Amino acid sequence: MAPREVSQDLRARVREELPEIQEIQDLELRDRVVEAWATALARSSFNAISEIEPSGNPGVNTLRRGAQTDHIRGVTRLAIRMAEELSTLLPDLKVDRDLLIAGALCHDIGKPWEFDPENRRRWEAAPRAAGSPSIRHPAYGAHICLTVGLPEEIAHCATAHSGEGELLVRSLENTIIHHADYAFWAIAHAGDLLVPESVLQLKVRH
Ligand SMILES: [Fe+2]
């Protein structure tokens, strides 16, 4: 897919789809989150986050109803509440709220790449050429974050919210995001919100 220009329309669409962006106090960080999502979309076949299949991985843990935005927003809202509730009881817990929100909003920012139907067709046709997928969404997400100038703390949330994070030490904010992410899918599964054939019982990587 030839990259498109990052247009104002695309930026406006991202702000509309992810209203939690307004919760970020640092205006530069807020703009960079918008830029990161708009850039990820512009380099894919998708025109909106809601066009991406509502799954954890392609074909895995797929919501019966709803959109990928429900996942991103759900994880962000869960992460905020987890931090707020525990900080109230345990004042020694110092969570950087802006980094937590930006990190949660960007944790799956690599999905436009991994879920892109054009990429998937290419990988499935020749899995031994560039790999299948060539790059999972956590690694591609870190690439997007660093490309638009987001801080390493946010790139870390993209690259290590998932199973990849078992290979390193997660930051405090990313630990919350990781658990919010896995809680989202576990609760959706328990609440019968997932397409049964899409549920992986033994191993989830998100
Ligand atoms: Fe996720």
Coordinates of C-alpha atoms and ligand atoms in Angstrom, one line a residue:
M1 CA 0.0 0.0 0.0
A2 CA 1.5 3.3 -1.1
P3 CA 1.4 5.7 1.9
R4 CA -1.1 8.5 1.6
E5 CA -0.7 12.0 2.9
V6 CA -1.6 12.5 6.5
S7 CA -4.6 14.8 5.9
Q8 CA -6.6 17.0 8.3
D9 CA -9.6 14.8 7.6
L10 CA -7.7 11.8 8.9
R11 CA -6.6 13.7 12.0
A12 CA -10.1 14.9 12.6
R13 CA -11.5 11.4 12.2
V14 CA -9.0 10.1 14.8
R15 CA -10.0 12.8 17.3
E16 CA -13.6 11.8 16.7
E17 CA -13.1 8.1 17.1
L18 CA -11.0 8.4 20.2
P19 CA -12.5 11.1 22.4
E20 CA -10.3 10.0 25.4
I21 CA -7.5 11.9 23.6
Q22 CA -9.0 15.0 25.2
E23 CA -8.1 13.6 28.6
I24 CA -4.4 14.1 27.9
Q25 CA -3.3 17.4 29.5
D26 CA -0.1 17.9 27.6
L27 CA -1.2 19.4 24.3
E28 CA 1.9 18.4 22.4
L29 CA 1.5 14.8 23.5
R30 CA -2.2 14.9 22.6
D31 CA -1.3 16.1 19.0
R32 CA 1.4 13.5 18.6
V33 CA -1.1 10.7 19.5
V34 CA -3.4 12.0 16.8
E35 CA -0.5 12.2 14.4
A36 CA 0.6 8.7 15.2
W37 CA -2.9 7.2 14.5
A38 CA -3.4 9.3 11.4
T39 CA 0.1 8.2 10.1
A40 CA -0.6 4.5 10.9
L41 CA -3.9 4.7 9.0
A42 CA -2.4 6.7 6.1
R43 CA 0.2 3.9 5.6
S44 CA -2.6 1.2 5.4
S45 CA -5.7 0.5 3.4
F46 CA -7.9 1.8 6.3
N47 CA -9.5 5.2 6.5
A48 CA -10.6 4.8 10.1
I49 CA -9.8 2.8 13.2
S50 CA -13.3 1.5 13.2
E51 CA -12.7 -0.2 9.8
I52 CA -10.1 -2.6 11.5
E53 CA -11.6 -6.0 12.4
P54 CA -12.5 -5.9 16.1
S55 CA -10.1 -8.6 17.2
G56 CA -7.0 -9.0 19.5
N57 CA -5.0 -10.6 16.6
P58 CA -6.4 -11.1 13.1
G59 CA -9.1 -13.7 13.4
V60 CA -8.5 -14.2 17.1
N61 CA -10.9 -12.9 19.9
T62 CA -13.3 -11.2 17.6
L63 CA -16.1 -9.1 19.1
R64 CA -19.5 -10.3 17.8
R65 CA -20.6 -6.6 17.7
G66 CA -18.7 -3.4 18.0
A67 CA -15.5 -2.0 16.6
Q68 CA -11.7 -1.9 17.2
T69 CA -12.4 1.6 18.7
D70 CA -14.4 -0.1 21.4
H71 CA -11.3 -2.1 22.3
I72 CA -8.9 0.8 22.3
R73 CA -11.3 3.0 24.3
G74 CA -12.2 0.2 26.6
V75 CA -8.6 -0.5 27.5
T76 CA -7.9 3.2 28.0
R77 CA -10.9 3.8 30.3
L78 CA -10.1 0.6 32.3
A79 CA -6.5 1.7 32.6
I80 CA -7.5 5.2 33.9
R81 CA -9.8 3.7 36.4
M82 CA -7.4 1.1 37.6
A83 CA -4.8 3.8 38.2
E84 CA -7.3 6.2 39.9
E85 CA -8.8 3.7 42.2
L86 CA -5.5 2.2 43.4
S87 CA -3.9 5.6 43.7
T88 CA -6.7 6.7 46.0
L89 CA -6.1 3.8 48.3
L90 CA -2.3 3.7 47.9
P91 CA -1.0 7.3 47.6
D92 CA 2.5 6.0 47.2
L93 CA 1.5 4.7 43.7
K94 CA 2.7 7.4 41.3
V95 CA 1.2 6.9 37.9
D96 CA 1.9 9.4 35.1
R97 CA -1.7 10.0 34.0
D98 CA -0.8 11.5 30.6
L99 CA 1.6 8.7 29.7
L100 CA -0.9 6.1 30.8
I101 CA -3.7 7.6 28.6
A102 CA -1.4 8.2 25.6
G103 CA 0.2 4.7 26.0
A104 CA -3.2 3.0 26.3
L105 CA -4.6 4.9 23.2
C106 CA -1.4 3.9 21.3
H107 CA -1.0 0.3 22.5
D108 CA -2.5 -1.2 19.4
I109 CA -1.4 1.5 17.0
G110 CA 0.4 -1.2 14.9
K111 CA -2.9 -2.9 14.0
P112 CA -3.5 -1.0 10.7
W113 CA -0.4 -2.8 9.5
E114 CA -0.9 -6.3 10.8
F115 CA -4.6 -6.3 10.0
D116 CA -4.3 -4.7 6.5
P117 CA -6.0 -7.1 4.1
E118 CA -3.4 -6.3 1.4
N119 CA -0.6 -7.2 3.7
R120 CA -2.4 -10.3 4.9
R121 CA -2.9 -11.5 1.3
R122 CA 0.8 -11.0 0.6
W123 CA 2.0 -12.8 3.7
E124 CA -0.4 -15.7 3.3
A125 CA 0.6 -16.2 -0.4
A126 CA 4.3 -16.5 0.5
P127 CA 4.8 -16.9 4.3
R128 CA 8.5 -17.7 3.8
A129 CA 9.2 -14.6 1.9
A130 CA 8.9 -11.8 4.5
G131 CA 7.3 -13.9 7.3
S132 CA 3.6 -14.1 8.3
P133 CA 3.0 -11.6 9.5
S134 CA 6.3 -9.9 8.6
I135 CA 6.0 -7.7 11.7
R136 CA 3.4 -8.1 14.5
H137 CA 1.4 -5.0 15.6
P138 CA 3.5 -4.4 18.8
A139 CA 6.8 -3.9 16.9
Y140 CA 5.2 -2.0 14.0
G141 CA 3.4 0.2 16.6
A142 CA 6.8 1.1 18.2
H143 CA 8.0 2.1 14.7
I144 CA 5.0 4.4 14.2
C145 CA 5.4 6.0 17.7
L146 CA 9.1 6.8 17.2
T147 CA 8.5 8.0 13.7
V148 CA 6.1 10.7 14.8
G149 CA 8.3 11.7 17.8
L150 CA 6.3 10.2 20.6
P151 CA 8.4 9.5 23.7
E152 CA 10.0 6.1 24.2
E153 CA 7.6 5.6 27.2
I154 CA 4.7 5.4 24.6
A155 CA 6.7 3.3 22.1
H156 CA 7.3 0.9 25.0
C157 CA 3.6 0.5 25.6
A158 CA 3.0 -0.3 21.9
T159 CA 5.9 -2.8 21.7
A160 CA 5.5 -4.5 25.1
H161 CA 1.8 -4.5 26.1
S162 CA 1.6 -8.0 24.6
G163 CA 3.5 -11.2 25.0
E164 CA 6.6 -9.5 23.7
G165 CA 6.6 -7.7 27.1
E166 CA 7.5 -10.9 28.8
L167 CA 11.0 -10.5 27.4
L168 CA 11.7 -7.2 29.2
V169 CA 10.7 -5.2 32.3
R170 CA 7.4 -3.3 31.7
S171 CA 7.0 0.3 33.0
L172 CA 4.4 1.0 35.6
E173 CA 2.1 2.5 33.1
N174 CA 2.5 -0.3 30.6
T175 CA 1.9 -2.9 33.4
I176 CA -1.5 -1.3 33.9
I177 CA -2.2 -1.2 30.2
H178 CA -1.1 -4.8 29.7
H179 CA -3.6 -5.9 32.4
A180 CA -6.4 -3.7 31.1
D181 CA -5.8 -5.2 27.7
Y182 CA -6.0 -8.8 28.8
A183 CA -8.9 -8.0 31.2
F184 CA -10.8 -6.5 28.2
W185 CA -10.6 -9.8 26.2
A186 CA -11.1 -12.1 29.2
I187 CA -14.3 -10.1 30.3
A188 CA -15.5 -10.0 26.7
H189 CA -15.0 -13.8 26.5
A190 CA -16.8 -14.5 29.8
G191 CA -19.6 -12.2 28.8
D192 CA -20.1 -14.1 25.5
L193 CA -19.2 -11.1 23.5
L194 CA -16.7 -13.0 21.3
V195 CA -17.3 -15.0 18.2
P196 CA -16.8 -18.6 19.6
E197 CA -14.6 -19.9 16.8
S198 CA -12.2 -16.9 17.3
V199 CA -11.5 -17.7 20.9
L200 CA -8.0 -19.1 21.6
Q201 CA -8.3 -21.1 24.9
L202 CA -4.7 -21.8 25.6
K203 CA -2.6 -18.9 24.5
V204 CA -3.4 -15.2 23.8
R205 CA -0.8 -12.8 22.7
H206 CA -2.8 -9.6 21.8
Ligands
FE1 FE -5.2 -4.4 22.7

